[in-house]
GROMACS .gro file of N, CA and C in nm:
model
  336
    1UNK      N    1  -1.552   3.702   9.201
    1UNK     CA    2  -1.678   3.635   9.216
    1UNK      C    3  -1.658   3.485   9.199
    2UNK      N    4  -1.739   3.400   9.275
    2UNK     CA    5  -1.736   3.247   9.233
    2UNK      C    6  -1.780   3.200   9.143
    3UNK      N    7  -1.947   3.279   9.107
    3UNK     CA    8  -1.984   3.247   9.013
    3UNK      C    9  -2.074   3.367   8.921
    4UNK      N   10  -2.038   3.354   8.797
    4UNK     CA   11  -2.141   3.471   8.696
    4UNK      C   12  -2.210   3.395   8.582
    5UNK      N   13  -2.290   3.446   8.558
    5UNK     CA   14  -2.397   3.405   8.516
    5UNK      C   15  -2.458   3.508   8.377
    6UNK      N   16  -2.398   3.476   8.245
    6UNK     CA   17  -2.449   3.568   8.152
    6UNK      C   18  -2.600   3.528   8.104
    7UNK      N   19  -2.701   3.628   8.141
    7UNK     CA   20  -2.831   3.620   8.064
    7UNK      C   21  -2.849   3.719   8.001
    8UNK      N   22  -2.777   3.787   7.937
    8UNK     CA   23  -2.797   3.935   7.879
    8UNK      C   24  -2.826   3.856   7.739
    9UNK      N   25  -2.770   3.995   7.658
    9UNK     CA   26  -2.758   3.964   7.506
    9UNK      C   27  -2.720   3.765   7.473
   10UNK      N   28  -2.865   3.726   7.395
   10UNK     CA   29  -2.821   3.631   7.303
   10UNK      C   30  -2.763   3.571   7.169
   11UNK      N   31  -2.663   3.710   7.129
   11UNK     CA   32  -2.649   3.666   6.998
   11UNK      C   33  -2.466   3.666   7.060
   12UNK      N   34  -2.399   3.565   6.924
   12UNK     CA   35  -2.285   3.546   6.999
   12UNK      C   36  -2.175   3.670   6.996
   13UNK      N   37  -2.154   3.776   6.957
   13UNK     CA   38  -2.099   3.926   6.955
   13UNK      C   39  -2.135   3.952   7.078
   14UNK      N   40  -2.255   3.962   7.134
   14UNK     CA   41  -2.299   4.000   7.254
   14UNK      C   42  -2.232   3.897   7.368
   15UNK      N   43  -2.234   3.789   7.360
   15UNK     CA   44  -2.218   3.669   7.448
   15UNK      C   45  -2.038   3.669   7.458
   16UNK      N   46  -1.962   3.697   7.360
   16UNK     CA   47  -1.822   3.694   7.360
   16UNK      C   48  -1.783   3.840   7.428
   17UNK      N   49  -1.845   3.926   7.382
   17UNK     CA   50  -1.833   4.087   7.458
   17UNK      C   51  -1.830   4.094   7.646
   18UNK      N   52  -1.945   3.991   7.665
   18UNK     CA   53  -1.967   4.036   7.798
   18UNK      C   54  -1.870   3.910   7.893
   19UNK      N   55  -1.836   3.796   7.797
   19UNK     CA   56  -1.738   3.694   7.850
   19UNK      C   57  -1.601   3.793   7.901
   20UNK      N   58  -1.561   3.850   7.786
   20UNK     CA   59  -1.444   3.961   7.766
   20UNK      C   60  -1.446   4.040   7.883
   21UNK      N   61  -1.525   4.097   7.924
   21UNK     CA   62  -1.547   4.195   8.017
   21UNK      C   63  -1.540   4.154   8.153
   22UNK      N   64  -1.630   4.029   8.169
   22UNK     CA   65  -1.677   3.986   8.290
   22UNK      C   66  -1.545   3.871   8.347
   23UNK      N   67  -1.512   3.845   8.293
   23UNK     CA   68  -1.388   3.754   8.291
   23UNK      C   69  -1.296   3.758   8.442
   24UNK      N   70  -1.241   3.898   8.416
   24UNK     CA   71  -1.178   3.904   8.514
   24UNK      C   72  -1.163   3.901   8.649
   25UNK      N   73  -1.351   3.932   8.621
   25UNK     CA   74  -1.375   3.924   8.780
   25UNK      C   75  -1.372   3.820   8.856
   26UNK      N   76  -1.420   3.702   8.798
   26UNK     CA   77  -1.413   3.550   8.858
   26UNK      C   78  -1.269   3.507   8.906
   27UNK      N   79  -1.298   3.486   9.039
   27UNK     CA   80  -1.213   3.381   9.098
   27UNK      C   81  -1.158   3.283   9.032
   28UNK      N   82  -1.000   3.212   9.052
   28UNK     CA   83  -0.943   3.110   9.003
   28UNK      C   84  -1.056   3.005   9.078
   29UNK      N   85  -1.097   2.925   8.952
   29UNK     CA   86  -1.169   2.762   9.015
   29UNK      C   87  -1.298   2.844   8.994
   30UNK      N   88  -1.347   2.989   9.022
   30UNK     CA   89  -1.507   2.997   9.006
   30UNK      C   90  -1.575   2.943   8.851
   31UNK      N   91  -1.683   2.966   8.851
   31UNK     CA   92  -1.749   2.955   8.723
   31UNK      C   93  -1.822   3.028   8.645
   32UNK      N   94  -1.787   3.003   8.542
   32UNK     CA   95  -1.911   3.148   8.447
   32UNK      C   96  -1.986   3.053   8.370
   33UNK      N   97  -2.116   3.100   8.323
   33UNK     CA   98  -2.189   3.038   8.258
   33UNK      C   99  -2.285   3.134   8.185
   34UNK      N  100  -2.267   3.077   8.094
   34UNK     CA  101  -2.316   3.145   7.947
   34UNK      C  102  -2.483   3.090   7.920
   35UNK      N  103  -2.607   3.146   7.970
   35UNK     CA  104  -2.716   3.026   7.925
   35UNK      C  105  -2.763   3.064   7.794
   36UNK      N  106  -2.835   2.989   7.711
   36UNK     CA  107  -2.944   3.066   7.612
   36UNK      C  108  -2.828   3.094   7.502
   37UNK      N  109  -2.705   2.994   7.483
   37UNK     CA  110  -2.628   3.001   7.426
   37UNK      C  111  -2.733   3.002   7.247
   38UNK      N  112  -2.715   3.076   7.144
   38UNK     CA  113  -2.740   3.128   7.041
   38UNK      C  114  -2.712   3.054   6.931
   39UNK      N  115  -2.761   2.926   6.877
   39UNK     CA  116  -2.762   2.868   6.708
   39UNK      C  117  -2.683   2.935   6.642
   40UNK      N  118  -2.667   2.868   6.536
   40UNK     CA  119  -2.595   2.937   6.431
   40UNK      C  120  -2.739   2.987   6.331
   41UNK      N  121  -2.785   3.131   6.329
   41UNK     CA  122  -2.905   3.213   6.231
   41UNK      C  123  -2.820   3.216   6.108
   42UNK      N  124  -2.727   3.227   6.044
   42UNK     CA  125  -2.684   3.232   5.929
   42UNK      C  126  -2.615   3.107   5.949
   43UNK      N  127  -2.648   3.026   5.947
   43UNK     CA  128  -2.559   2.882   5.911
   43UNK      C  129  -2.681   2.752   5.911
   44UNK      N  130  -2.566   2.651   5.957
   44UNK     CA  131  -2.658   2.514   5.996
   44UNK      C  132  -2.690   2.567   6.123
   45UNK      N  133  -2.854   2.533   6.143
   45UNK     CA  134  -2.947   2.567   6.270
   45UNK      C  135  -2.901   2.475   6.379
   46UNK      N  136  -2.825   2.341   6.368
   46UNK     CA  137  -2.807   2.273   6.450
   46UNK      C  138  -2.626   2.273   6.493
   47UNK      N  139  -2.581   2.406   6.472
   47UNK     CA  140  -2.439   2.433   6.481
   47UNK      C  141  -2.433   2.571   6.562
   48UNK      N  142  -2.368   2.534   6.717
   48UNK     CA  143  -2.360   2.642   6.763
   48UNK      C  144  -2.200   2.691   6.810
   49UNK      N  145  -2.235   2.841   6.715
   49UNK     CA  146  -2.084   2.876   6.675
   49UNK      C  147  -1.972   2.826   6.798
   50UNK      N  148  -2.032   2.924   6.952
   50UNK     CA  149  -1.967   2.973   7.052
   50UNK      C  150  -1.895   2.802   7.086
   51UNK      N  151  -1.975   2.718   7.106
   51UNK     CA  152  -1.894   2.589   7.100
   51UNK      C  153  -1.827   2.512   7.031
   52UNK      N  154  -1.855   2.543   6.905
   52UNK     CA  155  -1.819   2.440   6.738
   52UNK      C  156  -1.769   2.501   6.700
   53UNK      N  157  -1.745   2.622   6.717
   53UNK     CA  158  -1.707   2.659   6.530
   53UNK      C  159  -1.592   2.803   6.623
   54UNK      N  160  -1.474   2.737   6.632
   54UNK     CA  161  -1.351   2.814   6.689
   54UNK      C  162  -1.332   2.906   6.588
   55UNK      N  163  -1.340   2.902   6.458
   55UNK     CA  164  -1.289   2.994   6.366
   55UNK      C  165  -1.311   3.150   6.375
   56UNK      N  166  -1.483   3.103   6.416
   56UNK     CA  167  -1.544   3.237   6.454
   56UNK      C  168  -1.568   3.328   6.554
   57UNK      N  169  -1.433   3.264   6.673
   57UNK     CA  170  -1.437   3.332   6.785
   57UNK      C  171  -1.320   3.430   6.807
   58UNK      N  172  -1.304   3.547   6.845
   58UNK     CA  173  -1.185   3.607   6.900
   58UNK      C  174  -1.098   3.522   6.944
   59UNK      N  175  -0.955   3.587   6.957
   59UNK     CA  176  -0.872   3.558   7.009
   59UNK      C  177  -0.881   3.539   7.195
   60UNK      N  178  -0.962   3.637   7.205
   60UNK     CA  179  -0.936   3.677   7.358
   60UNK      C  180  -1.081   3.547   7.393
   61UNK      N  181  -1.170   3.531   7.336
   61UNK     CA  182  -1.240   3.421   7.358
   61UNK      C  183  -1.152   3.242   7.334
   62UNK      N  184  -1.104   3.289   7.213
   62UNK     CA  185  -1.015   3.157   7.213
   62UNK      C  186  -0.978   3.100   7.340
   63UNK      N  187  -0.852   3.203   7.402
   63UNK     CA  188  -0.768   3.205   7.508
   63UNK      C  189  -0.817   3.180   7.620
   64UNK      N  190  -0.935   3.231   7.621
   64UNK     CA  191  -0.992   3.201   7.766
   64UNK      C  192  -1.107   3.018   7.774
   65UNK      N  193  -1.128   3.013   7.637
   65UNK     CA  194  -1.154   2.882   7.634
   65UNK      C  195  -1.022   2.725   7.623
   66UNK      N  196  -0.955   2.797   7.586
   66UNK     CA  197  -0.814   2.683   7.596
   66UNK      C  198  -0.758   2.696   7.752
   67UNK      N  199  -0.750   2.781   7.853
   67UNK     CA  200  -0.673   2.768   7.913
   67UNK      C  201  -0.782   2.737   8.088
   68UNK      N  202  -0.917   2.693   8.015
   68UNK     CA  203  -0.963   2.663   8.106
   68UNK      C  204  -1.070   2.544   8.082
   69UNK      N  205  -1.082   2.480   8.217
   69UNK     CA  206  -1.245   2.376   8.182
   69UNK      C  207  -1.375   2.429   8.087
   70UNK      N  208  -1.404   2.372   8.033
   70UNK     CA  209  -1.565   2.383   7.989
   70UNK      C  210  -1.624   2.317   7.889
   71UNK      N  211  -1.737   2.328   7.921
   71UNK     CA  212  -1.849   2.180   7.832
   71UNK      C  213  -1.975   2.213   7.828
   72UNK      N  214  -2.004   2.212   7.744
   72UNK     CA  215  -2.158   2.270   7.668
   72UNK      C  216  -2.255   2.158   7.686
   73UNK      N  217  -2.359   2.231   7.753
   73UNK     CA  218  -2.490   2.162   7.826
   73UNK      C  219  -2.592   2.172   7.679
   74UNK      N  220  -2.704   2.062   7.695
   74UNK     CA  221  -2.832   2.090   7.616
   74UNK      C  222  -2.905   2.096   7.761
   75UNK      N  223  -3.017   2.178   7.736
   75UNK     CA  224  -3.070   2.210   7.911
   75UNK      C  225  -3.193   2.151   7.853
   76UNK      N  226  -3.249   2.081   7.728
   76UNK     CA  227  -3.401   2.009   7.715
   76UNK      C  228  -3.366   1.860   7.723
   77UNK      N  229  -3.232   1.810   7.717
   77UNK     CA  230  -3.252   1.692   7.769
   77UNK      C  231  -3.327   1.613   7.870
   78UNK      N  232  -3.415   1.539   7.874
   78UNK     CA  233  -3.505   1.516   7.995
   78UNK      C  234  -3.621   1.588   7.954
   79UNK      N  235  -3.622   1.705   7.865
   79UNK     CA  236  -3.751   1.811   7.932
   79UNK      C  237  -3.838   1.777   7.920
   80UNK      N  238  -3.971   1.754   8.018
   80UNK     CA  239  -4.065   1.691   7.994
   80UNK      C  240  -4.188   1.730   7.919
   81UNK      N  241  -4.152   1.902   7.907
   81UNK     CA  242  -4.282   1.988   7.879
   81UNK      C  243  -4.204   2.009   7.739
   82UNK      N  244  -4.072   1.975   7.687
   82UNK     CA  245  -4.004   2.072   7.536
   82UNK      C  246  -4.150   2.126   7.449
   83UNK      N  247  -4.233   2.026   7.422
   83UNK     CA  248  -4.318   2.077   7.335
   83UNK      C  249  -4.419   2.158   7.367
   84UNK      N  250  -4.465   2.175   7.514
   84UNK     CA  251  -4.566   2.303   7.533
   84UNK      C  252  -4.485   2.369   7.532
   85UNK      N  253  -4.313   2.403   7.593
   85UNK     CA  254  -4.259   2.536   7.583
   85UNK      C  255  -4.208   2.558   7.442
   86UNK      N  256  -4.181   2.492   7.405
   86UNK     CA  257  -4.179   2.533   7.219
   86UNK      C  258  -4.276   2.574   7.196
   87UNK      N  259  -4.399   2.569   7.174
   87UNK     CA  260  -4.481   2.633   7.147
   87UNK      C  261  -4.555   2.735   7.183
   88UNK      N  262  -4.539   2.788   7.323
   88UNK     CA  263  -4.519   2.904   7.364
   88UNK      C  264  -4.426   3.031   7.342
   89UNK      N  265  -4.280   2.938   7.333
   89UNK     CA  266  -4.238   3.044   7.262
   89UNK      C  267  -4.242   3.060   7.140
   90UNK      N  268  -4.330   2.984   7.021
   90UNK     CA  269  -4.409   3.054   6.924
   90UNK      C  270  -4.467   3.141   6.876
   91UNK      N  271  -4.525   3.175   7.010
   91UNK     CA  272  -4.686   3.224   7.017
   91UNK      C  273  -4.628   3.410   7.113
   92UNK      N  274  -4.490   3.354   7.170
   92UNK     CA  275  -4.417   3.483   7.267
   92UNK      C  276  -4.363   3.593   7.133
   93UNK      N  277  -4.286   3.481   7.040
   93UNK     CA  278  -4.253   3.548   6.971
   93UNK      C  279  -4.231   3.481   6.809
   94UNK      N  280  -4.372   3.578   6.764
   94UNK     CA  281  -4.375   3.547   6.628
   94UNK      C  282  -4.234   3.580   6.498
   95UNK      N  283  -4.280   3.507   6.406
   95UNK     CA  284  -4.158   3.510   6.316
   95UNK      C  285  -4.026   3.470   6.359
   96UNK      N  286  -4.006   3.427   6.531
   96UNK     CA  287  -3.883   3.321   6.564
   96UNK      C  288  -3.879   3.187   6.486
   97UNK      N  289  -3.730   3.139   6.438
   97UNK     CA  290  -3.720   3.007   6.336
   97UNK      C  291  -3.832   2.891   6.530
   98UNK      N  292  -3.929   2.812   6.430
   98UNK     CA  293  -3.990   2.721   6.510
   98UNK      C  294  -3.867   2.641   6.582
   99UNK      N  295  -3.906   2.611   6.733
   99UNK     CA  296  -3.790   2.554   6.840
   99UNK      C  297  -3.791   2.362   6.803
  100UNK      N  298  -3.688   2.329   6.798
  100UNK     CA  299  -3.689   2.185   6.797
  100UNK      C  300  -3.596   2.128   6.935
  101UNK      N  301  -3.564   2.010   6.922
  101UNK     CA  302  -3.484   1.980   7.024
  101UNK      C  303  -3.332   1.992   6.986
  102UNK      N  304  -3.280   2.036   6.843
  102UNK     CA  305  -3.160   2.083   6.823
  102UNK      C  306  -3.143   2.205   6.808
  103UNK      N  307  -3.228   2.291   6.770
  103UNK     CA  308  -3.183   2.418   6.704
  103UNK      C  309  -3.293   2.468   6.839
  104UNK      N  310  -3.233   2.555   6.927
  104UNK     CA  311  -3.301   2.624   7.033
  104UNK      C  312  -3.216   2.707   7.105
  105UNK      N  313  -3.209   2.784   7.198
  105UNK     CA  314  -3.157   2.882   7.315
  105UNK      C  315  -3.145   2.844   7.439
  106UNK      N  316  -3.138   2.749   7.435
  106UNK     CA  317  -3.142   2.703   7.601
  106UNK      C  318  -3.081   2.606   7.619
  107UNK      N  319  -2.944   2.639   7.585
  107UNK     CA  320  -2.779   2.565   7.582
  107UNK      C  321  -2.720   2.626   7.664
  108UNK      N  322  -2.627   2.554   7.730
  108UNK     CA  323  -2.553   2.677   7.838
  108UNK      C  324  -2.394   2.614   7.818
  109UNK      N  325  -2.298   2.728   7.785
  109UNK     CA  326  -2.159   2.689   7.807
  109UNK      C  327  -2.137   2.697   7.961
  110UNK      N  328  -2.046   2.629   8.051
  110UNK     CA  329  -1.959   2.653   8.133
  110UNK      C  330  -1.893   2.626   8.145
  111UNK      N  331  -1.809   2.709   8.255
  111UNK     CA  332  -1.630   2.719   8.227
  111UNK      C  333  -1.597   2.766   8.358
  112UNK      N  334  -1.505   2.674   8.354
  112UNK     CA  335  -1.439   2.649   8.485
  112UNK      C  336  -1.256   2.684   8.500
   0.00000   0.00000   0.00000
Protein backbone atom coordinates (compact mmCIF):
# COMPACT_ATOMS: atom_id res chain seq x y z
CA UNK A 1 0.00 0.00 0.00
CA UNK A 2 1.20 3.71 -0.42
CA UNK A 3 -0.55 4.86 2.16
CA UNK A 4 -2.33 3.59 5.73
CA UNK A 5 -3.92 5.36 7.87
CA UNK A 6 -4.41 4.16 11.68
CA UNK A 7 -7.81 5.44 13.23
CA UNK A 8 -8.57 2.49 15.28
CA UNK A 9 -7.64 2.08 18.90
CA UNK A 10 -6.32 5.34 20.69
CA UNK A 11 -4.39 4.25 23.43
CA UNK A 12 -0.68 3.67 22.71
CA UNK A 13 -0.66 -0.56 23.17
CA UNK A 14 -3.31 -0.33 20.64
CA UNK A 15 -1.49 2.25 18.30
CA UNK A 16 2.02 0.22 18.52
CA UNK A 17 -0.02 -3.23 17.93
CA UNK A 18 -1.61 -2.19 14.78
CA UNK A 19 1.82 -0.19 13.57
CA UNK A 20 3.36 -3.89 14.14
CA UNK A 21 0.93 -5.52 12.07
CA UNK A 22 0.21 -3.09 9.41
CA UNK A 23 3.78 -2.34 8.71
CA UNK A 24 4.52 -4.64 6.30
CA UNK A 25 2.20 -3.94 4.04
CA UNK A 26 3.38 -0.44 3.00
CA UNK A 27 5.43 0.15 0.15
CA UNK A 28 9.18 1.33 0.39
CA UNK A 29 8.73 5.46 0.33
CA UNK A 30 4.74 4.91 1.19
CA UNK A 31 3.36 6.40 4.34
CA UNK A 32 1.60 5.43 7.50
CA UNK A 33 0.03 7.69 9.72
CA UNK A 34 -0.97 7.33 13.08
CA UNK A 35 -3.90 10.21 13.86
CA UNK A 36 -5.47 10.92 17.35
CA UNK A 37 -2.06 10.06 18.59
CA UNK A 38 -2.87 9.46 22.67
CA UNK A 39 -1.26 11.89 25.74
CA UNK A 40 0.41 10.54 28.24
CA UNK A 41 -3.15 9.50 30.97
CA UNK A 42 -0.72 8.33 33.58
CA UNK A 43 1.96 10.89 33.24
CA UNK A 44 2.58 14.60 32.23
CA UNK A 45 -0.70 15.43 30.07
CA UNK A 46 1.49 17.41 27.80
CA UNK A 47 3.93 14.30 27.03
CA UNK A 48 3.16 12.07 24.32
CA UNK A 49 4.68 8.73 24.94
CA UNK A 50 4.56 7.31 21.12
CA UNK A 51 6.81 10.40 20.18
CA UNK A 52 8.83 11.41 23.47
CA UNK A 53 9.23 8.95 25.52
CA UNK A 54 11.34 5.95 23.51
CA UNK A 55 11.70 4.07 26.75
CA UNK A 56 8.22 3.07 26.53
CA UNK A 57 8.10 1.73 23.19
CA UNK A 58 8.86 -1.88 21.88
CA UNK A 59 11.60 -2.88 20.25
CA UNK A 60 9.85 -3.66 17.04
CA UNK A 61 8.33 0.00 17.31
CA UNK A 62 11.75 1.33 18.12
CA UNK A 63 13.13 -0.23 14.85
CA UNK A 64 10.70 0.81 12.69
CA UNK A 65 10.96 4.39 13.97
CA UNK A 66 14.90 4.62 13.59
CA UNK A 67 15.14 3.20 10.32
CA UNK A 68 12.71 5.45 8.81
CA UNK A 69 11.38 9.29 8.28
CA UNK A 70 8.91 10.69 10.72
CA UNK A 71 7.64 13.80 12.54
CA UNK A 72 4.85 14.42 14.76
CA UNK A 73 2.13 16.88 13.67
CA UNK A 74 -0.14 19.09 16.24
CA UNK A 75 -3.31 19.09 13.84
CA UNK A 76 -4.94 22.40 16.14
CA UNK A 77 -2.33 24.54 15.08
CA UNK A 78 -4.19 27.24 13.12
CA UNK A 79 -7.53 25.75 14.42
CA UNK A 80 -9.86 28.24 14.22
CA UNK A 81 -12.86 26.59 15.99
CA UNK A 82 -10.15 24.59 18.97
CA UNK A 83 -12.54 25.99 21.48
CA UNK A 84 -16.09 25.09 20.15
CA UNK A 85 -14.54 21.62 19.35
CA UNK A 86 -13.14 21.30 22.80
CA UNK A 87 -16.08 21.80 24.10
CA UNK A 88 -18.04 19.54 22.28
CA UNK A 89 -16.01 17.02 22.93
CA UNK A 90 -16.91 17.73 26.55
CA UNK A 91 -20.27 17.47 26.25
CA UNK A 92 -19.55 13.93 23.59
CA UNK A 93 -17.84 12.61 26.28
CA UNK A 94 -18.25 13.19 29.85
CA UNK A 95 -15.58 12.56 32.51
CA UNK A 96 -12.81 12.97 29.45
CA UNK A 97 -9.55 15.03 31.12
CA UNK A 98 -10.97 18.80 29.61
CA UNK A 99 -9.11 19.36 25.88
CA UNK A 100 -6.50 22.19 25.80
CA UNK A 101 -4.22 23.07 23.04
CA UNK A 102 -1.47 20.69 24.56
CA UNK A 103 -2.93 17.81 26.07
CA UNK A 104 -5.51 16.50 23.23
CA UNK A 105 -5.94 13.53 20.45
CA UNK A 106 -5.56 15.05 17.46
CA UNK A 107 -1.73 14.62 16.91
CA UNK A 108 -0.75 12.58 14.12
CA UNK A 109 2.71 10.68 13.77
CA UNK A 110 4.00 10.07 10.21
CA UNK A 111 6.39 7.98 8.79
CA UNK A 112 7.88 7.72 5.88
Amino acid sequence: MDLIIDDADHSLVGQERTLQVMWRFLRAGGYYIIEDVEWDRHGDPSTYPLAQRPERLSQKTLEILRRNDAFFADTVVGHRAFDLWAERVAVWSPGHPPMNRTSHSSHMLVIR
